[in-house]
Tab-separated table of C-alpha atoms in Angstrom:
chain	number	residue	atom	x	y	z
A	1	MET	CA	0.000	0.000	0.000
A	2	ALA	CA	1.118	3.530	-0.696
A	3	PRO	CA	1.723	5.751	2.270
A	4	ALA	CA	-1.272	8.073	2.252
A	5	GLU	CA	0.899	11.120	1.895
A	6	THR	CA	2.721	10.123	-1.291
A	7	LYS	CA	2.473	13.071	-3.690
A	8	ALA	CA	4.817	12.324	-6.557
A	9	LEU	CA	6.329	9.339	-8.325
A	10	LEU	CA	9.717	9.429	-10.030
A	11	PHE	CA	10.496	6.832	-12.676
A	12	ASP	CA	13.780	5.439	-13.795
A	13	VAL	CA	13.684	5.370	-17.583
A	14	PHE	CA	16.240	3.078	-19.301
A	15	GLY	CA	15.139	-0.458	-18.548
A	16	THR	CA	12.321	0.474	-16.162
A	17	THR	CA	10.096	2.535	-18.474
A	18	VAL	CA	11.539	1.768	-21.901
A	19	ASP	CA	13.270	-1.180	-23.550
A	20	TRP	CA	16.708	0.213	-24.413
A	21	ARG	CA	18.080	-3.097	-25.720
A	22	GLY	CA	15.258	-3.757	-28.172
A	23	GLY	CA	15.362	-0.140	-29.347
A	24	ILE	CA	19.080	-0.135	-30.075
A	25	ILE	CA	18.845	-3.453	-31.937
A	26	ARG	CA	15.943	-2.061	-34.007
A	27	ALA	CA	17.892	1.099	-34.831
A	28	GLY	CA	20.869	-0.966	-35.938
A	29	ARG	CA	18.741	-2.978	-38.318
A	30	GLU	CA	17.145	0.222	-39.652
A	31	LEU	CA	20.606	1.586	-40.253
A	32	GLU	CA	21.604	-1.522	-42.232
A	33	GLN	CA	18.481	-1.176	-44.364
A	34	ARG	CA	19.169	2.509	-44.965
A	35	ARG	CA	22.718	1.715	-46.034
A	36	GLY	CA	21.462	-1.029	-48.336
A	37	SER	CA	24.657	-2.928	-47.628
A	38	PRO	CA	24.632	-5.069	-44.521
A	39	ALA	CA	28.058	-5.961	-43.243
A	40	PRO	CA	29.259	-9.219	-44.794
A	41	GLU	CA	28.622	-11.368	-41.756
A	42	GLY	CA	25.968	-9.026	-40.403
A	43	VAL	CA	26.444	-6.907	-37.304
A	44	ASP	CA	25.605	-8.383	-33.910
A	45	TRP	CA	23.426	-5.461	-32.829
A	46	ALA	CA	22.380	-7.163	-29.607
A	47	ALA	CA	26.034	-7.460	-28.628
A	48	LEU	CA	26.619	-3.844	-29.609
A	49	ALA	CA	23.629	-2.755	-27.493
A	50	ASP	CA	24.948	-4.689	-24.505
A	51	ALA	CA	28.485	-3.383	-24.945
A	52	TRP	CA	27.233	0.194	-25.335
A	53	ARG	CA	25.106	-0.066	-22.227
A	54	ALA	CA	28.055	-1.574	-20.336
A	55	GLU	CA	29.897	1.731	-20.902
A	56	TYR	CA	27.032	3.692	-19.312
A	57	ARG	CA	28.002	3.477	-15.667
A	58	PRO	CA	31.798	3.801	-16.150
A	59	SER	CA	31.326	6.851	-18.388
A	60	MET	CA	29.163	8.615	-15.790
A	61	GLU	CA	31.631	7.711	-13.074
A	62	ARG	CA	34.385	9.470	-14.990
A	63	VAL	CA	32.244	12.612	-14.908
A	64	MET	CA	31.407	12.220	-11.221
A	65	ARG	CA	35.089	11.709	-10.317
A	66	GLY	CA	35.942	14.911	-12.181
A	67	GLU	CA	38.041	13.186	-14.863
A	68	LEU	CA	35.649	14.595	-17.457
A	69	PRO	CA	33.880	17.963	-17.323
A	70	TRP	CA	30.092	17.778	-17.149
A	71	THR	CA	28.945	15.841	-20.211
A	72	ASN	CA	25.318	14.957	-20.785
A	73	LEU	CA	24.203	11.467	-21.723
A	74	ASP	CA	24.035	12.177	-25.457
A	75	GLY	CA	27.672	13.223	-25.205
A	76	LEU	CA	28.658	10.125	-23.221
A	77	HIS	CA	26.775	7.865	-25.643
A	78	ARG	CA	28.529	9.523	-28.570
A	79	ALA	CA	31.975	9.075	-27.042
A	80	SER	CA	31.472	5.473	-26.002
A	81	LEU	CA	30.055	4.537	-29.419
A	82	GLU	CA	33.255	5.813	-31.061
A	83	GLY	CA	35.241	3.342	-29.016
A	84	LEU	CA	32.973	0.432	-29.889
A	85	LEU	CA	32.483	0.773	-33.646
A	86	PRO	CA	35.769	-0.822	-34.792
A	87	ARG	CA	35.073	-3.908	-32.678
A	88	PHE	CA	31.768	-4.412	-34.527
A	89	GLY	CA	33.107	-3.846	-38.015
A	90	LEU	CA	31.514	-0.409	-38.157
A	91	ALA	CA	34.551	1.881	-38.191
A	92	GLY	CA	33.430	3.149	-41.602
A	93	LEU	CA	30.151	4.668	-40.396
A	94	GLY	CA	29.741	8.301	-41.384
A	95	ALA	CA	28.937	11.147	-38.998
A	96	GLU	CA	25.253	11.117	-39.871
A	97	GLU	CA	24.994	7.379	-39.302
A	98	ARG	CA	26.710	7.677	-35.942
A	99	GLU	CA	24.246	10.401	-34.940
A	100	PHE	CA	21.386	8.153	-36.066
A	101	LEU	CA	22.574	5.550	-33.557
A	102	VAL	CA	23.165	8.094	-30.770
A	103	GLY	CA	19.657	9.404	-31.431
A	104	ALA	CA	18.243	5.882	-31.111
A	105	TRP	CA	18.351	6.395	-27.324
A	106	HIS	CA	15.693	9.106	-27.884
A	107	ARG	CA	13.480	6.640	-29.789
A	108	LEU	CA	13.084	3.753	-27.354
A	109	ASP	CA	9.691	2.108	-26.882
A	110	PRO	CA	7.952	1.774	-23.527
A	111	TRP	CA	7.146	-1.652	-22.095
A	112	PRO	CA	3.541	-2.662	-22.904
A	113	ASP	CA	2.080	-1.733	-19.485
A	114	VAL	CA	3.705	1.686	-19.238
A	115	LEU	CA	1.247	4.034	-20.953
A	116	GLU	CA	-1.829	2.662	-19.176
A	117	GLY	CA	-0.032	2.547	-15.846
A	118	LEU	CA	1.307	6.104	-16.117
A	119	ARG	CA	-2.043	7.504	-17.238
A	120	ARG	CA	-3.673	5.991	-14.178
A	121	LEU	CA	-0.955	7.013	-11.768
A	122	ARG	CA	-0.991	10.549	-13.105
A	123	ARG	CA	-4.596	11.010	-12.025
A	124	ARG	CA	-3.474	10.745	-8.439
A	125	TYR	CA	0.210	11.646	-8.370
A	126	ILE	CA	2.647	13.986	-10.034
A	127	VAL	CA	4.613	11.733	-12.390
A	128	ALA	CA	8.055	12.495	-13.781
A	129	PRO	CA	11.052	10.638	-15.107
A	130	LEU	CA	14.163	10.868	-12.977
A	131	SER	CA	16.805	9.709	-15.366
A	132	ASN	CA	20.443	10.147	-16.197
A	133	GLY	CA	19.209	10.793	-19.727
A	134	ASN	CA	19.463	14.430	-20.752
A	135	VAL	CA	16.460	16.741	-20.971
A	136	ALA	CA	16.255	16.734	-24.781
A	137	LEU	CA	16.512	12.941	-24.902
A	138	LEU	CA	13.723	12.491	-22.347
A	139	THR	CA	11.523	15.098	-24.047
A	140	ASN	CA	11.956	13.598	-27.509
A	141	MET	CA	11.276	10.128	-26.106
A	142	ALA	CA	8.102	11.300	-24.354
A	143	ARG	CA	6.765	13.036	-27.472
A	144	ARG	CA	7.375	9.992	-29.653
A	145	ALA	CA	6.065	7.388	-27.198
A	146	GLY	CA	3.263	9.462	-25.650
A	147	LEU	CA	4.639	9.242	-22.110
A	148	PRO	CA	2.347	11.524	-20.072
A	149	TRP	CA	4.955	13.092	-17.762
A	150	ASP	CA	3.978	16.187	-15.797
A	151	LEU	CA	7.499	17.522	-16.052
A	152	ILE	CA	10.878	16.313	-17.253
A	153	LEU	CA	13.382	15.738	-14.464
A	154	SER	CA	16.900	14.791	-15.417
A	155	ALA	CA	20.324	14.480	-13.870
A	156	GLU	CA	21.212	17.245	-16.307
A	157	TRP	CA	19.299	19.814	-14.211
A	158	VAL	CA	21.702	19.333	-11.303
A	159	ARG	CA	24.751	18.188	-13.298
A	160	ARG	CA	25.091	15.154	-11.077
A	161	TYR	CA	24.323	11.594	-12.088
A	162	LYS	CA	22.272	9.145	-10.049
A	163	PRO	CA	22.854	7.889	-7.380
A	164	ASP	CA	23.984	11.364	-6.254
A	165	PRO	CA	21.415	12.490	-3.630
A	166	ALA	CA	20.965	15.844	-5.411
A	167	THR	CA	19.157	13.994	-8.194
A	168	TYR	CA	16.641	12.287	-5.911
A	169	LEU	CA	16.088	15.482	-3.901
A	170	LEU	CA	15.392	17.601	-6.974
A	171	LEU	CA	11.615	17.154	-6.890
A	172	PRO	CA	11.226	17.345	-3.088
A	173	ARG	CA	13.175	20.612	-3.126
A	174	LEU	CA	11.262	22.151	-6.022
A	175	PHE	CA	7.887	21.283	-4.488
A	176	SER	CA	8.769	21.717	-0.812
A	177	PHE	CA	7.812	18.088	-0.222
A	178	ASP	CA	9.289	15.909	2.466
A	179	PRO	CA	11.439	13.281	0.665
A	180	LYS	CA	9.126	10.653	2.207
A	181	GLN	CA	6.279	12.099	0.106
A	182	VAL	CA	8.105	11.083	-3.072
A	183	MET	CA	8.517	7.518	-4.361
A	184	MET	CA	11.194	6.324	-6.781
A	185	VAL	CA	10.130	3.548	-9.172
A	186	ALA	CA	12.829	1.408	-10.769
A	187	ALA	CA	13.789	-2.067	-11.925
A	188	HIS	CA	17.251	-1.624	-10.415
A	189	PRO	CA	17.975	-2.110	-6.710
A	190	ASP	CA	21.000	0.215	-6.782
A	191	ASP	CA	18.831	3.092	-7.998
A	192	LEU	CA	16.251	2.415	-5.302
A	193	LEU	CA	18.898	2.170	-2.608
A	194	GLY	CA	20.212	5.565	-3.700
A	195	ALA	CA	16.716	6.999	-3.454
A	196	ARG	CA	16.233	5.405	-0.054
A	197	ARG	CA	19.474	6.928	1.245
A	198	ALA	CA	18.102	10.321	0.183
A	199	GLY	CA	14.930	9.649	2.196
A	200	LEU	CA	12.539	8.742	-0.619
A	201	ARG	CA	10.155	5.806	-0.645
A	202	THR	CA	10.811	3.091	-3.191
A	203	ALA	CA	8.897	0.803	-5.557
A	204	PHE	CA	10.546	-2.079	-7.370
A	205	VAL	CA	9.109	-3.155	-10.727
A	206	PRO	CA	10.952	-6.122	-12.281
A	207	ARG	CA	11.758	-6.003	-15.984
A	208	PRO	CA	12.815	-9.568	-16.710
A	209	LEU	CA	13.482	-8.859	-20.396
A	210	GLU	CA	15.657	-5.782	-19.882
A	211	PHE	CA	18.829	-7.675	-20.775
A	212	GLY	CA	17.209	-9.821	-23.461
A	213	PRO	CA	15.589	-13.252	-23.374
A	214	GLU	CA	18.811	-14.845	-22.131
A	215	GLY	CA	19.869	-12.001	-19.877
A	216	THR	CA	19.570	-11.895	-16.120
A	217	ALA	CA	17.520	-9.173	-14.488
A	218	PRO	CA	17.982	-8.303	-10.812
A	219	PRO	CA	15.618	-10.043	-8.368
A	220	PRO	CA	13.097	-7.997	-6.354
A	221	GLU	CA	15.085	-8.308	-3.172
A	222	GLY	CA	15.726	-5.340	-0.994
A	223	PRO	CA	14.173	-3.008	1.536
A	224	PHE	CA	11.564	-1.640	-0.882
A	225	ASP	CA	8.290	-0.082	0.237
A	226	VAL	CA	6.378	-1.580	-2.682
A	227	VAL	CA	7.048	-4.404	-5.149
A	228	ALA	CA	4.715	-4.392	-8.168
A	229	GLY	CA	4.511	-6.628	-11.242
A	230	ASP	CA	4.364	-3.754	-13.697
A	231	PHE	CA	3.139	-0.138	-13.909
A	232	VAL	CA	-0.545	-1.149	-14.056
A	233	ASP	CA	-0.108	-3.291	-10.979
A	234	LEU	CA	1.676	-0.358	-9.347
A	235	ALA	CA	-1.355	1.835	-10.087
A	236	GLU	CA	-3.564	-0.785	-8.427
A	237	ARG	CA	-1.357	-1.011	-5.386
A	238	LEU	CA	-1.115	2.770	-5.037
A	239	GLY	CA	-4.870	3.243	-5.390
A	240	ALA	CA	-4.725	5.114	-8.700
A	241	PRO	CA	-8.099	4.812	-10.422
A	242	ALA	CA	-8.746	3.143	-13.758
A	243	ALA	CA	-10.087	5.210	-16.652
A	244	SER	CA	-12.797	7.769	-16.112
A	245	GLY	CA	-13.471	11.303	-17.311
B	1	MET	CA	4.597	32.570	-41.701
B	2	ALA	CA	6.847	30.462	-39.547
B	3	PRO	CA	10.415	30.098	-40.617
B	4	ALA	CA	10.564	26.527	-41.880
B	5	GLU	CA	13.178	25.573	-39.362
B	6	THR	CA	11.299	26.534	-36.197
B	7	LYS	CA	11.493	23.555	-33.832
B	8	ALA	CA	10.182	24.758	-30.494
B	9	LEU	CA	7.818	27.382	-29.109
B	10	LEU	CA	8.248	28.947	-25.686
B	11	PHE	CA	5.247	30.571	-24.043
B	12	ASP	CA	5.083	33.329	-21.528
B	13	VAL	CA	2.544	32.251	-18.925
B	14	PHE	CA	1.109	35.031	-16.708
B	15	GLY	CA	-1.100	37.127	-18.953
B	16	THR	CA	-0.197	35.346	-22.198
B	17	THR	CA	-1.361	31.805	-21.418
B	18	VAL	CA	-3.440	32.297	-18.273
B	19	ASP	CA	-5.618	35.054	-16.825
B	20	TRP	CA	-3.789	35.952	-13.604
B	21	ARG	CA	-6.114	38.849	-12.716
B	22	GLY	CA	-9.331	36.867	-12.998
B	23	GLY	CA	-7.784	33.971	-11.077
B	24	ILE	CA	-6.645	36.100	-8.154
B	25	ILE	CA	-10.038	37.829	-7.921
B	26	ARG	CA	-11.767	34.428	-7.938
B	27	ALA	CA	-9.457	33.103	-5.212
B	28	GLY	CA	-10.181	36.169	-3.081
B	29	ARG	CA	-13.896	35.608	-3.354
B	30	GLU	CA	-13.469	31.917	-2.533
B	31	LEU	CA	-11.496	32.933	0.514
B	32	GLU	CA	-14.282	35.236	1.675
B	33	GLN	CA	-16.811	32.435	1.270
B	34	ARG	CA	-14.583	30.027	3.176
B	35	ARG	CA	-14.252	32.528	6.004
B	36	GLY	CA	-18.009	33.093	6.036
B	37	SER	CA	-17.367	36.677	7.044
B	38	PRO	CA	-16.721	39.101	4.218
B	39	ALA	CA	-14.966	42.262	5.308
B	40	PRO	CA	-17.535	44.970	6.222
B	41	GLU	CA	-17.146	46.963	3.039
B	42	GLY	CA	-15.924	43.963	1.061
B	43	VAL	CA	-12.382	43.586	-0.205
B	44	ASP	CA	-11.466	45.089	-3.558
B	45	TRP	CA	-9.883	41.909	-4.891
B	46	ALA	CA	-9.302	43.406	-8.330
B	47	ALA	CA	-7.274	46.178	-6.762
B	48	LEU	CA	-5.382	43.650	-4.670
B	49	ALA	CA	-4.645	41.577	-7.778
B	50	ASP	CA	-3.334	44.653	-9.592
B	51	ALA	CA	-1.262	45.791	-6.625
B	52	TRP	CA	0.181	42.309	-6.150
B	53	ARG	CA	1.098	42.040	-9.806
B	54	ALA	CA	2.662	45.513	-9.655
B	55	GLU	CA	5.164	44.113	-7.137
B	56	TYR	CA	6.176	41.355	-9.560
B	57	ARG	CA	8.830	43.129	-11.575
B	58	PRO	CA	10.357	45.138	-8.676
B	59	SER	CA	10.620	41.991	-6.525
B	60	MET	CA	12.461	40.096	-9.266
B	61	GLU	CA	14.727	43.057	-9.851
B	62	ARG	CA	15.787	42.962	-6.211
B	63	VAL	CA	16.881	39.362	-6.768
B	64	MET	CA	18.647	40.184	-10.025
B	65	ARG	CA	20.511	43.113	-8.426
B	66	GLY	CA	21.687	40.802	-5.660
B	67	GLU	CA	19.782	42.607	-2.894
B	68	LEU	CA	17.948	39.353	-2.189
B	69	PRO	CA	19.382	35.837	-2.483
B	70	TRP	CA	17.725	33.634	-5.092
B	71	THR	CA	14.036	33.457	-4.222
B	72	ASN	CA	11.541	31.670	-6.417
B	73	LEU	CA	8.266	33.238	-7.467
B	74	ASP	CA	6.217	31.576	-4.732
B	75	GLY	CA	8.599	33.168	-2.250
B	76	LEU	CA	8.385	36.591	-3.897
B	77	HIS	CA	4.580	36.365	-4.048
B	78	ARG	CA	4.481	35.435	-0.365
B	79	ALA	CA	6.684	38.352	0.649
B	80	SER	CA	4.882	40.943	-1.436
B	81	LEU	CA	1.472	39.768	-0.198
B	82	GLU	CA	2.594	40.389	3.382
B	83	GLY	CA	3.236	44.006	2.532
B	84	LEU	CA	-0.140	44.449	0.852
B	85	LEU	CA	-2.568	42.837	3.292
B	86	PRO	CA	-2.898	45.739	5.766
B	87	ARG	CA	-3.760	48.127	2.934
B	88	PHE	CA	-6.703	45.901	1.989
B	89	GLY	CA	-8.025	45.344	5.483
B	90	LEU	CA	-6.634	41.816	5.514
B	91	ALA	CA	-3.919	42.043	8.150
B	92	GLY	CA	-5.801	39.457	10.192
B	93	LEU	CA	-5.500	36.633	7.656
B	94	GLY	CA	-4.041	33.459	9.118
B	95	ALA	CA	-1.064	31.563	7.735
B	96	GLU	CA	-3.235	29.012	5.959
B	97	GLU	CA	-5.335	31.737	4.327
B	98	ARG	CA	-2.226	33.547	3.133
B	99	GLU	CA	-0.940	30.308	1.607
B	100	PHE	CA	-4.311	29.826	-0.096
B	101	LEU	CA	-3.812	33.175	-1.826
B	102	VAL	CA	-0.157	32.488	-2.688
B	103	GLY	CA	-1.291	29.151	-4.121
B	104	ALA	CA	-3.908	30.907	-6.260
B	105	TRP	CA	-1.090	31.675	-8.713
B	106	HIS	CA	-0.907	27.878	-9.287
B	107	ARG	CA	-4.634	27.746	-10.069
B	108	LEU	CA	-5.045	30.277	-12.860
B	109	ASP	CA	-7.256	29.488	-15.846
B	110	PRO	CA	-6.046	29.593	-19.450
B	111	TRP	CA	-7.622	31.974	-21.949
B	112	PRO	CA	-10.328	30.214	-23.999
B	113	ASP	CA	-8.172	29.587	-27.104
B	114	VAL	CA	-5.164	28.190	-25.258
B	115	LEU	CA	-5.879	24.469	-24.968
B	116	GLU	CA	-6.921	24.045	-28.597
B	117	GLY	CA	-4.057	26.192	-29.816
B	118	LEU	CA	-1.419	24.373	-27.766
B	119	ARG	CA	-2.724	20.933	-28.737
B	120	ARG	CA	-2.402	21.876	-32.391
B	121	LEU	CA	0.981	23.536	-32.043
B	122	ARG	CA	2.318	20.560	-30.115
B	123	ARG	CA	1.739	18.267	-33.086
B	124	ARG	CA	4.382	20.175	-34.983
B	125	TYR	CA	6.593	21.861	-32.394
B	126	ILE	CA	8.037	21.209	-28.972
B	127	VAL	CA	5.949	23.407	-26.670
B	128	ALA	CA	7.016	24.620	-23.235
B	129	PRO	CA	6.299	27.479	-20.888
B	130	LEU	CA	9.185	29.860	-20.322
B	131	SER	CA	8.043	31.683	-17.250
B	132	ASN	CA	9.368	33.408	-14.179
B	133	GLY	CA	6.949	31.171	-12.289
B	134	ASN	CA	8.681	28.396	-10.378
B	135	VAL	CA	8.675	24.770	-11.505
B	136	ALA	CA	6.122	23.572	-8.944
B	137	LEU	CA	3.776	26.464	-9.759
B	138	LEU	CA	3.945	25.750	-13.503
B	139	THR	CA	3.516	22.000	-12.990
B	140	ASN	CA	0.519	22.378	-10.683
B	141	MET	CA	-1.042	24.868	-13.097
B	142	ALA	CA	-0.551	22.533	-16.062
B	143	ARG	CA	-2.059	19.551	-14.226
B	144	ARG	CA	-5.129	21.528	-13.150
B	145	ALA	CA	-5.717	23.290	-16.463
B	146	GLY	CA	-4.639	20.469	-18.805
B	147	LEU	CA	-1.893	22.488	-20.468
B	148	PRO	CA	-0.128	19.964	-22.746
B	149	TRP	CA	3.473	21.123	-22.266
B	150	ASP	CA	6.252	18.814	-23.415
B	151	LEU	CA	8.466	19.987	-20.572
B	152	ILE	CA	8.387	22.642	-17.874
B	153	LEU	CA	10.926	25.419	-18.387
B	154	SER	CA	11.245	28.037	-15.711
B	155	ALA	CA	13.548	30.851	-14.676
B	156	GLU	CA	14.086	28.700	-11.590
B	157	TRP	CA	16.215	26.237	-13.590
B	158	VAL	CA	18.839	28.905	-14.231
B	159	ARG	CA	18.142	31.090	-11.171
B	160	ARG	CA	17.838	34.130	-13.391
B	161	TYR	CA	14.628	35.943	-14.179
B	162	LYS	CA	13.522	37.010	-17.637
B	163	PRO	CA	14.698	39.044	-19.495
B	164	ASP	CA	18.099	37.549	-18.594
B	165	PRO	CA	19.389	35.863	-21.791
B	166	ALA	CA	20.140	32.638	-19.869
B	167	THR	CA	16.391	32.069	-19.591
B	168	TYR	CA	15.716	32.378	-23.316
B	169	LEU	CA	18.773	30.288	-24.188
B	170	LEU	CA	17.816	27.437	-21.871
B	171	LEU	CA	15.946	25.426	-24.496
B	172	PRO	CA	18.355	26.120	-27.388
B	173	ARG	CA	21.219	24.949	-25.174
B	174	LEU	CA	19.483	21.812	-23.926
B	175	PHE	CA	18.453	20.762	-27.440
B	176	SER	CA	21.507	22.041	-29.350
B	177	PHE	CA	19.189	24.246	-31.409
B	178	ASP	CA	20.209	27.510	-32.963
B	179	PRO	CA	18.326	30.253	-31.056
B	180	LYS	CA	16.673	31.144	-34.387
B	181	GLN	CA	14.992	27.717	-34.323
B	182	VAL	CA	13.083	28.703	-31.189
B	183	MET	CA	10.203	31.183	-31.024
B	184	MET	CA	9.045	33.050	-27.924
B	185	VAL	CA	5.300	33.717	-27.702
B	186	ALA	CA	4.097	36.526	-25.424
B	187	ALA	CA	1.588	39.310	-24.971
B	188	HIS	CA	4.355	41.575	-23.673
B	189	PRO	CA	6.751	43.436	-25.973
B	190	ASP	CA	9.487	43.622	-23.311
B	191	ASP	CA	9.558	39.831	-23.029
B	192	LEU	CA	9.752	39.468	-26.796
B	193	LEU	CA	12.487	42.066	-27.068
B	194	GLY	CA	14.480	40.113	-24.475
B	195	ALA	CA	14.020	36.936	-26.508
B	196	ARG	CA	15.013	38.763	-29.674
B	197	ARG	CA	18.205	40.064	-28.071
B	198	ALA	CA	19.063	36.436	-27.245
B	199	GLY	CA	18.558	35.506	-30.911
B	200	LEU	CA	15.121	33.866	-30.723
B	201	ARG	CA	12.229	34.506	-33.076
B	202	THR	CA	9.170	36.159	-31.621
B	203	ALA	CA	5.383	35.956	-31.831
B	204	PHE	CA	3.119	38.582	-30.302
B	205	VAL	CA	-0.347	37.515	-29.160
B	206	PRO	CA	-2.427	40.383	-27.720
B	207	ARG	CA	-4.391	39.753	-24.535
B	208	PRO	CA	-6.652	42.794	-24.348
B	209	LEU	CA	-8.290	41.652	-21.108
B	210	GLU	CA	-5.087	40.930	-19.186
B	211	PHE	CA	-5.476	44.041	-17.041
B	212	GLY	CA	-9.250	43.813	-16.796
B	213	PRO	CA	-12.058	45.312	-18.867
B	214	GLU	CA	-10.854	48.841	-18.115
B	215	GLY	CA	-7.153	48.085	-18.225
B	216	THR	CA	-4.785	48.866	-21.052
B	217	ALA	CA	-2.898	46.081	-22.757
B	218	PRO	CA	0.217	46.769	-24.800
B	219	PRO	CA	-0.328	47.243	-28.555
B	220	PRO	CA	1.152	44.741	-31.027
B	221	GLU	CA	3.871	47.106	-32.111
B	222	GLY	CA	7.430	45.986	-32.369
B	223	PRO	CA	9.865	44.029	-34.506
B	224	PHE	CA	8.027	40.717	-34.106
B	225	ASP	CA	8.308	37.857	-36.572
B	226	VAL	CA	4.650	36.923	-36.170
B	227	VAL	CA	1.579	38.689	-34.786
B	228	ALA	CA	-1.374	36.372	-34.147
B	229	GLY	CA	-4.854	36.992	-32.750
B	230	ASP	CA	-4.707	34.116	-30.286
B	231	PHE	CA	-3.103	30.665	-29.914
B	232	VAL	CA	-5.433	29.045	-32.469
B	233	ASP	CA	-4.600	31.750	-34.978
B	234	LEU	CA	-0.929	31.195	-34.145
B	235	ALA	CA	-1.358	27.491	-34.955
B	236	GLU	CA	-2.889	28.475	-38.317
B	237	ARG	CA	-0.095	30.889	-39.100
B	238	LEU	CA	2.604	28.393	-38.118
B	239	GLY	CA	1.057	25.601	-40.163
B	240	ALA	CA	0.132	23.397	-37.201
B	241	PRO	CA	-2.614	21.013	-38.241
B	242	ALA	CA	-6.099	20.877	-36.785
B	243	ALA	CA	-7.289	17.705	-35.049
B	244	SER	CA	-6.480	14.286	-36.423
B	245	GLY	CA	-5.406	10.958	-34.968
């Protein structure tokens, strides 16, 4: 059950709200079709997606340790892609093709329960992403997918990446809410533990397909206030009404 | 006509998108009903609304000159209301009643053309407020009124009030747009001139009733790229389609 005083829900995006792996694979195949010349043995786009995502955390840590100046996620994605292309036989990609792949992170699809769940939750709570994705990325994604956010919250606003407490405290500070009145929703225990350290409530939603059909998603184990099957189930558990006027 | 490359529209809020004067008068009357005891001669809520709004620019200028630390608009509204209450026979208002009035700025109604105009414009352009109102105020207003913003942009994000160029350049910087690809929409020439100095395009939309039936609204005179009758007319002029799927 939701604490009665919950006022806002913050959602992790990559993996929790949208399927980054499927979206990157799809973009890779679109790129091959656009080129009209698939690589001789074909490109393993699933492996490229996994390798690209594996650079995500280390690249943000370089920023947080001060080894890189502030760089938003588009910039980090761009830099890490450069390092990966030769390994996948793609060193010959032109600048426009590289930008097409970097932009694929703006064009990810939500999991099937997301739109209904968010629409319901929004009737009762302020709903916002709280993502390491940059503001333009999250805005473009929301416009394309129809994600009904009330506002776009991003690590970019505070120039600190999750799990820095400044990210989780952004909404409580802007709205003068107690952190306990805000709940972080994620498929990743480390994100929820960061939110919990900042005083927020937490909801775990498993995404068993985040890392592909053979991948391993984290189990719903941890000191979470709520564990829900998906966003629609979360709406049920938090008392957010089904459709009406 | 819109320059073909326009990608985003930024909207002034108080006066351009919503009727602040009517909303403050309505809140005052609601407050009297809640109290059950109207002041003996009645309160001139229209005069209070005008006097409160007259403090708007001077209060922000005190912040911009460094005489006050950063204070968001809720805070400035709260402080200026304190100074006005005795003059209107309202020195006896309790803390909760004062907050009800401060919160009235979150509950303003849009002009009648706004929702249709924004829905149409949003099909073609990124649409966002660019207001001196704080993020929570703009979010609460959008939820209540159904304003279909793609993201909430506020002076609060850069801790500078309009017409500081950092406010107008917020969206171009976040999206890597040329300032010319962004158009500011306002009923106030000074706001549009600030946007123009920062390199944005400008659209003037007159709001003849902003200052009440006997008030005087600024004429549509200035070096604006577009002058439109209202937001629906703006959608027509900018080639934003009427309803569809």
